[in-house]
mmCIF file of C-alpha atoms in Angstrom:
data_model
loop_
_atom_site.group_PDB
_atom_site.id
_atom_site.type_symbol
_atom_site.label_atom_id
_atom_site.label_comp_id
_atom_site.label_asym_id
_atom_site.label_seq_id
_atom_site.Cartn_x
_atom_site.Cartn_y
_atom_site.Cartn_z
ATOM 1 C CA MET A 208 -12.717 -28.297 -5.511
ATOM 2 C CA PRO A 209 -12.282 -31.222 -3.073
ATOM 3 C CA ARG A 210 -10.341 -30.595 0.092
ATOM 4 C CA ASP A 211 -7.461 -32.863 -0.879
ATOM 5 C CA THR A 212 -6.822 -30.966 -4.112
ATOM 6 C CA LEU A 213 -6.636 -27.547 -2.461
ATOM 7 C CA THR A 214 -3.257 -26.102 -1.645
ATOM 8 C CA ARG A 215 -2.413 -23.223 0.647
ATOM 9 C CA GLU A 216 -0.882 -21.347 -2.325
ATOM 10 C CA GLN A 217 -4.200 -21.587 -4.233
ATOM 11 C CA ILE A 218 -6.145 -20.418 -1.214
ATOM 12 C CA VAL A 219 -3.866 -17.431 -0.543
ATOM 13 C CA ARG A 220 -3.762 -16.318 -4.181
ATOM 14 C CA THR A 221 -7.531 -16.569 -4.380
ATOM 15 C CA ALA A 222 -7.812 -14.585 -1.150
ATOM 16 C CA VAL A 223 -5.723 -11.792 -2.742
ATOM 17 C CA GLU A 224 -8.111 -11.777 -5.738
ATOM 18 C CA LEU A 225 -11.106 -11.619 -3.390
ATOM 19 C CA LEU A 226 -9.561 -8.805 -1.368
ATOM 20 C CA ASP A 227 -8.720 -6.862 -4.532
ATOM 21 C CA SER A 228 -12.316 -7.068 -5.786
ATOM 22 C CA GLU A 229 -14.273 -6.901 -2.524
ATOM 23 C CA GLY A 230 -11.964 -5.286 0.042
ATOM 24 C CA LEU A 231 -11.366 -6.235 3.652
ATOM 25 C CA GLU A 232 -15.069 -6.322 4.393
ATOM 26 C CA GLY A 233 -15.591 -8.882 1.630
ATOM 27 C CA LEU A 234 -13.084 -11.424 2.925
ATOM 28 C CA ASN A 235 -14.843 -14.381 4.505
ATOM 29 C CA MET A 236 -14.443 -18.109 4.272
ATOM 30 C CA ARG A 237 -17.789 -18.644 2.538
ATOM 31 C CA ALA A 238 -16.993 -16.209 -0.261
ATOM 32 C CA LEU A 239 -13.499 -17.658 -0.563
ATOM 33 C CA GLY A 240 -14.852 -21.198 -0.715
ATOM 34 C CA LYS A 241 -17.239 -20.187 -3.463
ATOM 35 C CA ARG A 242 -14.386 -18.814 -5.547
ATOM 36 C CA LEU A 243 -12.440 -22.012 -4.969
ATOM 37 C CA ASN A 244 -15.505 -24.147 -5.721
ATOM 38 C CA SER A 245 -15.002 -25.764 -2.361
ATOM 39 C CA ALA A 246 -16.694 -25.947 0.998
ATOM 40 C CA ALA A 247 -15.658 -23.119 3.314
ATOM 41 C CA THR A 248 -14.658 -25.679 5.976
ATOM 42 C CA ALA A 249 -12.042 -27.157 3.614
ATOM 43 C CA VAL A 250 -10.091 -23.915 3.775
ATOM 44 C CA TYR A 251 -9.458 -24.447 7.506
ATOM 45 C CA TRP A 252 -7.325 -27.479 6.709
ATOM 46 C CA HIS A 253 -4.768 -25.071 5.238
ATOM 47 C CA VAL A 254 -5.105 -21.816 7.190
ATOM 48 C CA LYS A 255 -5.877 -21.231 10.868
ATOM 49 C CA ASN A 256 -8.485 -18.504 10.603
ATOM 50 C CA LYS A 257 -9.395 -15.307 8.751
ATOM 51 C CA ASP A 258 -6.604 -13.292 10.427
ATOM 52 C CA ASN A 259 -4.044 -15.907 9.450
ATOM 53 C CA LEU A 260 -5.346 -15.865 5.898
ATOM 54 C CA LEU A 261 -5.104 -12.067 5.722
ATOM 55 C CA THR A 262 -1.534 -12.202 7.025
ATOM 56 C CA LEU A 263 -0.603 -14.764 4.350
ATOM 57 C CA ALA A 264 -2.280 -12.729 1.606
ATOM 58 C CA GLY A 265 -0.573 -9.592 2.837
ATOM 59 C CA ASP A 266 2.806 -11.280 2.727
ATOM 60 C CA LEU A 267 2.330 -12.712 -0.764
ATOM 61 C CA VAL A 268 1.955 -9.337 -2.479
ATOM 62 C CA TRP A 269 5.378 -8.162 -1.265
ATOM 63 C CA ASP A 270 6.870 -10.452 -3.895
ATOM 64 C CA GLU A 271 5.613 -7.922 -6.487
ATOM 65 C CA ILE A 272 8.347 -5.494 -5.449
ATOM 66 C CA ARG A 273 11.528 -5.784 -7.512
ATOM 67 C CA LEU A 274 14.891 -5.785 -5.745
ATOM 68 C CA PRO A 275 17.472 -3.717 -7.646
ATOM 69 C CA ASP A 276 20.963 -5.171 -8.018
ATOM 70 C CA LEU A 277 23.120 -3.007 -5.773
ATOM 71 C CA GLU A 278 26.167 -4.009 -7.769
ATOM 72 C CA GLN A 279 24.639 -2.341 -10.826
ATOM 73 C CA VAL A 280 22.869 0.756 -9.458
ATOM 74 C CA GLY A 281 23.536 3.376 -6.824
ATOM 75 C CA TRP A 282 21.696 3.505 -3.499
ATOM 76 C CA ARG A 283 19.496 6.420 -4.500
ATOM 77 C CA GLU A 284 18.378 4.891 -7.776
ATOM 78 C CA ALA A 285 17.590 1.678 -5.897
ATOM 79 C CA ALA A 286 15.682 3.574 -3.191
ATOM 80 C CA VAL A 287 13.541 5.396 -5.750
ATOM 81 C CA ALA A 288 12.829 2.126 -7.624
ATOM 82 C CA MET A 289 11.791 0.229 -4.517
ATOM 83 C CA ALA A 290 9.700 3.095 -3.166
ATOM 84 C CA GLY A 291 7.952 3.349 -6.505
ATOM 85 C CA ASP A 292 7.249 -0.402 -6.620
ATOM 86 C CA LEU A 293 6.010 -0.274 -3.030
ATOM 87 C CA TYR A 294 3.654 2.592 -3.837
ATOM 88 C CA ALA A 295 2.385 0.773 -6.927
ATOM 89 C CA MET A 296 1.831 -2.412 -4.912
ATOM 90 C CA PHE A 297 -0.130 -0.531 -2.252
ATOM 91 C CA THR A 298 -2.354 1.132 -4.842
ATOM 92 C CA ARG A 299 -3.019 -2.241 -6.530
ATOM 93 C CA HIS A 300 -3.967 -3.739 -3.169
ATOM 94 C CA PRO A 301 -5.550 -0.903 -1.149
ATOM 95 C CA TRP A 302 -6.899 -3.351 1.437
ATOM 96 C CA LEU A 303 -3.308 -3.899 2.620
ATOM 97 C CA VAL A 304 -2.935 -0.204 3.426
ATOM 98 C CA GLN A 305 -6.131 -0.308 5.522
ATOM 99 C CA ALA A 306 -5.100 -3.537 7.233
ATOM 100 C CA PHE A 307 -1.851 -2.006 8.531
ATOM 101 C CA ALA A 308 -4.037 -0.263 11.149
ATOM 102 C CA THR A 309 -5.174 -3.584 12.631
ATOM 103 C CA HIS A 310 -2.636 -6.236 11.722
ATOM 104 C CA LEU A 311 1.122 -6.794 12.116
ATOM 105 C CA PHE A 312 2.256 -8.191 8.775
ATOM 106 C CA HIS A 313 5.196 -10.546 8.600
ATOM 107 C CA GLY A 314 6.471 -13.401 6.498
ATOM 108 C CA VAL A 315 9.114 -14.367 3.973
ATOM 109 C CA GLY A 316 7.870 -11.907 1.330
ATOM 110 C CA LYS A 317 8.008 -8.912 3.559
ATOM 111 C CA ALA A 318 11.311 -10.050 5.105
ATOM 112 C CA ARG A 319 12.812 -10.287 1.625
ATOM 113 C CA HIS A 320 11.768 -6.711 0.905
ATOM 114 C CA ASP A 321 12.859 -5.338 4.310
ATOM 115 C CA ASP A 322 16.254 -6.997 4.169
ATOM 116 C CA HIS A 323 17.024 -5.559 0.752
ATOM 117 C CA THR A 324 15.790 -2.131 1.791
ATOM 118 C CA LEU A 325 18.257 -2.151 4.696
ATOM 119 C CA ALA A 326 21.014 -3.126 2.211
ATOM 120 C CA VAL A 327 20.103 -0.060 0.128
ATOM 121 C CA TYR A 328 20.537 2.337 3.036
ATOM 122 C CA GLU A 329 23.647 0.584 4.308
ATOM 123 C CA LYS A 330 25.161 1.108 0.833
ATOM 124 C CA ALA A 331 24.258 4.787 1.163
ATOM 125 C CA GLY A 332 26.378 4.957 4.305
ATOM 126 C CA PHE A 333 23.853 4.530 7.110
ATOM 127 C CA ALA A 334 25.045 2.075 9.761
ATOM 128 C CA GLY A 335 23.136 -0.026 12.281
ATOM 129 C CA PRO A 336 20.048 1.668 13.691
ATOM 130 C CA GLN A 337 20.450 4.589 11.274
ATOM 131 C CA ALA A 338 19.729 2.277 8.344
ATOM 132 C CA ASP A 339 16.566 1.168 10.099
ATOM 133 C CA LEU A 340 15.501 4.766 10.649
ATOM 134 C CA ALA A 341 16.161 5.760 7.052
ATOM 135 C CA SER A 342 14.261 2.745 5.779
ATOM 136 C CA ALA A 343 11.333 3.443 8.112
ATOM 137 C CA ALA A 344 11.184 7.106 7.089
ATOM 138 C CA VAL A 345 10.778 6.210 3.439
ATOM 139 C CA PHE A 346 8.360 3.366 4.145
ATOM 140 C CA THR A 347 6.014 5.527 6.217
ATOM 141 C CA TYR A 348 6.148 8.238 3.540
ATOM 142 C CA VAL A 349 5.053 5.726 0.886
ATOM 143 C CA LEU A 350 2.341 4.244 3.090
ATOM 144 C CA GLY A 351 0.984 7.698 3.905
ATOM 145 C CA ASN A 352 0.795 8.633 0.228
ATOM 146 C CA ALA A 353 -1.053 5.392 -0.596
ATOM 147 C CA ALA A 354 -3.624 5.929 2.186
ATOM 148 C CA PRO A 355 -5.882 8.427 0.305
ATOM 149 C CA ALA A 356 -6.229 6.072 -2.690
ATOM 150 C CA ALA A 357 -7.047 3.200 -0.350
ATOM 151 C CA ALA A 358 -9.654 5.293 1.433
ATOM 152 C CA THR A 359 -11.211 6.354 -1.878
ATOM 153 C CA THR A 360 -11.454 2.736 -3.039
ATOM 154 C CA SER A 361 -13.060 1.643 0.248
ATOM 155 C CA LEU A 362 -15.494 4.549 0.267
ATOM 156 C CA THR A 363 -16.466 3.960 -3.355
ATOM 157 C CA ARG A 364 -17.190 0.295 -2.592
ATOM 158 C CA ARG A 365 -19.278 1.217 0.445
ATOM 159 C CA ILE A 366 -21.319 3.810 -1.410
ATOM 160 C CA GLN A 367 -22.012 1.353 -4.187
ATOM 161 C CA SER A 368 -23.015 -1.392 -1.724
ATOM 162 C CA GLU A 369 -25.553 1.034 -0.260
ATOM 163 C CA GLY A 370 -27.019 1.738 -3.680
ATOM 164 C CA GLY A 371 -25.475 5.213 -3.984
ATOM 165 C CA ASP A 372 -23.667 6.995 -6.775
ATOM 166 C CA PRO A 373 -19.934 7.501 -5.950
ATOM 167 C CA GLY A 374 -19.589 10.269 -8.513
ATOM 168 C CA LYS A 375 -22.377 12.298 -6.953
ATOM 169 C CA ALA A 376 -21.109 11.600 -3.453
ATOM 170 C CA PHE A 377 -17.590 12.812 -4.248
ATOM 171 C CA ALA A 378 -18.956 15.840 -6.074
ATOM 172 C CA GLU A 379 -20.869 16.773 -2.927
ATOM 173 C CA VAL A 380 -17.755 16.354 -0.783
ATOM 174 C CA THR A 381 -15.861 18.619 -3.193
ATOM 175 C CA ARG A 382 -18.634 21.235 -2.996
ATOM 176 C CA GLU A 383 -18.518 21.135 0.794
ATOM 177 C CA ALA A 384 -14.744 21.410 0.800
ATOM 178 C CA VAL A 385 -14.905 24.458 -1.476
ATOM 179 C CA GLU A 386 -17.509 26.017 0.791
ATOM 180 C CA ALA A 387 -15.291 25.432 3.856
ATOM 181 C CA ALA A 388 -12.317 27.023 2.076
ATOM 182 C CA GLN A 389 -14.101 30.366 1.455
ATOM 183 C CA GLY A 390 -12.556 31.987 4.523
ATOM 184 C CA PHE A 391 -9.035 30.884 3.711
ATOM 185 C CA PRO A 392 -7.355 32.989 0.970
ATOM 186 C CA ARG A 393 -4.580 30.596 -0.022
ATOM 187 C CA LEU A 394 -6.964 27.701 -0.553
ATOM 188 C CA LEU A 395 -9.473 29.977 -2.298
ATOM 189 C CA GLN A 396 -6.844 31.240 -4.692
ATOM 190 C CA ARG A 397 -5.951 27.700 -5.715
ATOM 191 C CA ILE A 398 -9.595 26.725 -6.152
ATOM 192 C CA ASP A 399 -10.319 29.768 -8.276
ATOM 193 C CA SER A 400 -7.367 29.039 -10.571
ATOM 194 C CA ALA A 401 -7.965 25.335 -11.019
ATOM 195 C CA ASP A 402 -10.621 22.959 -12.236
ATOM 196 C CA LEU A 403 -12.446 21.571 -9.217
ATOM 197 C CA ALA A 404 -11.932 17.991 -10.361
ATOM 198 C CA ASP A 405 -8.173 18.644 -10.515
ATOM 199 C CA TYR A 406 -8.260 20.411 -7.157
ATOM 200 C CA ALA A 407 -9.903 17.413 -5.530
ATOM 201 C CA GLU A 408 -6.962 15.177 -6.451
ATOM 202 C CA ALA A 409 -3.299 15.479 -5.455
ATOM 203 C CA PRO A 410 -1.001 16.581 -8.284
ATOM 204 C CA GLN A 411 0.502 13.640 -10.128
ATOM 205 C CA ASP A 412 4.021 14.630 -9.213
ATOM 206 C CA THR A 413 3.345 14.984 -5.475
ATOM 207 C CA PHE A 414 4.707 11.516 -4.686
ATOM 208 C CA ALA A 415 7.894 11.966 -6.693
ATOM 209 C CA PHE A 416 8.457 15.460 -5.303
ATOM 210 C CA GLY A 417 8.107 14.313 -1.708
ATOM 211 C CA LEU A 418 10.264 11.208 -2.224
ATOM 212 C CA GLU A 419 13.059 13.210 -3.851
ATOM 213 C CA SER A 420 12.892 15.753 -1.028
ATOM 214 C CA LEU A 421 13.072 13.000 1.595
ATOM 215 C CA LEU A 422 16.038 11.383 -0.084
ATOM 216 C CA ASP A 423 17.718 14.803 -0.427
ATOM 217 C CA GLY A 424 17.391 15.145 3.333
ATOM 218 C CA LEU A 425 18.862 11.688 3.970
ATOM 219 C CA ALA A 426 21.764 12.458 1.612
ATOM 220 C CA ALA A 427 22.377 15.778 3.306
ATOM 221 C CA ARG A 428 22.386 14.048 6.713
ATOM 222 C CA LEU A 429 25.023 11.635 5.500
ATOM 223 C CA GLU A 430 27.137 14.462 4.109
ATOM 224 C CA LYS A 431 26.893 16.390 7.352
ATOM 225 C CA GLU A 432 28.037 13.375 9.372
ATOM 226 C CA ARG A 433 31.020 12.906 7.071
ATOM 227 C CA CYS A 434 32.206 16.470 7.646
#
C-alpha cells in the first residue's frame, strides 16, 4: 500500500489486529508494514514512533465500551454495564492490560469513557473528588480481574514461540501448586473436593460477586453519609 494511500486510522486499526494476534512483543513497524502491504518507513509519516502507535491503539479500543443512557437506567445498572464492558474489552485485548504497567494511556476514546463513568457516580450521589475515588475503585477492580487472563495469554504465546506445549506447561504448574498446598488445610480441602482443572481457574461468578460487593460498599457509604 503506497504511503499516500495510508491513513492513520488504517494504521491504528491494523496495529490493534497485530497486537491481538501477536501481543506487545509482536508489535513492530516491520510486521505492521507487512500487514499493511507497505514499507515500514511509510508508517512514520502518520505516527511518531512505536510508543505513540501503542498509545493510539490503546485509545481506539475504549470505543468498544457502551455508555448507558443515565436518563433511562439507574446509576448501579449503568455501573455494572460499564464495568462488564470494560472487563470484556480487557479480555479481548490482553496486551492493553499488560501495557498499563509501562504506558500512560490517554486520548479521546478513554476520555469519553472516563467522563461518562464520572457521570455515573455523580448520579449515585458522589460529589467532586469522591466521584473520582469511586470510579477509580471500580476501574482498578476490573483491571485486576483482567490481569490473570492477560498473563495466561502472554505466557501461552511465549511457550508456543519457544516450541513448548502450553497444556503440558500449565498442567505442571497446577501439579506444583497442588504440591505446595499440601501443608495448608483450607486449600487442600478445596483441591480434594474439586476437579484440578476447575481449581486452576477462578470461578465464573468471581467477577460478578466482587463487583456487586464493591458496589454494595459504595452504596452503603452513600447511605451512611446521608444519615
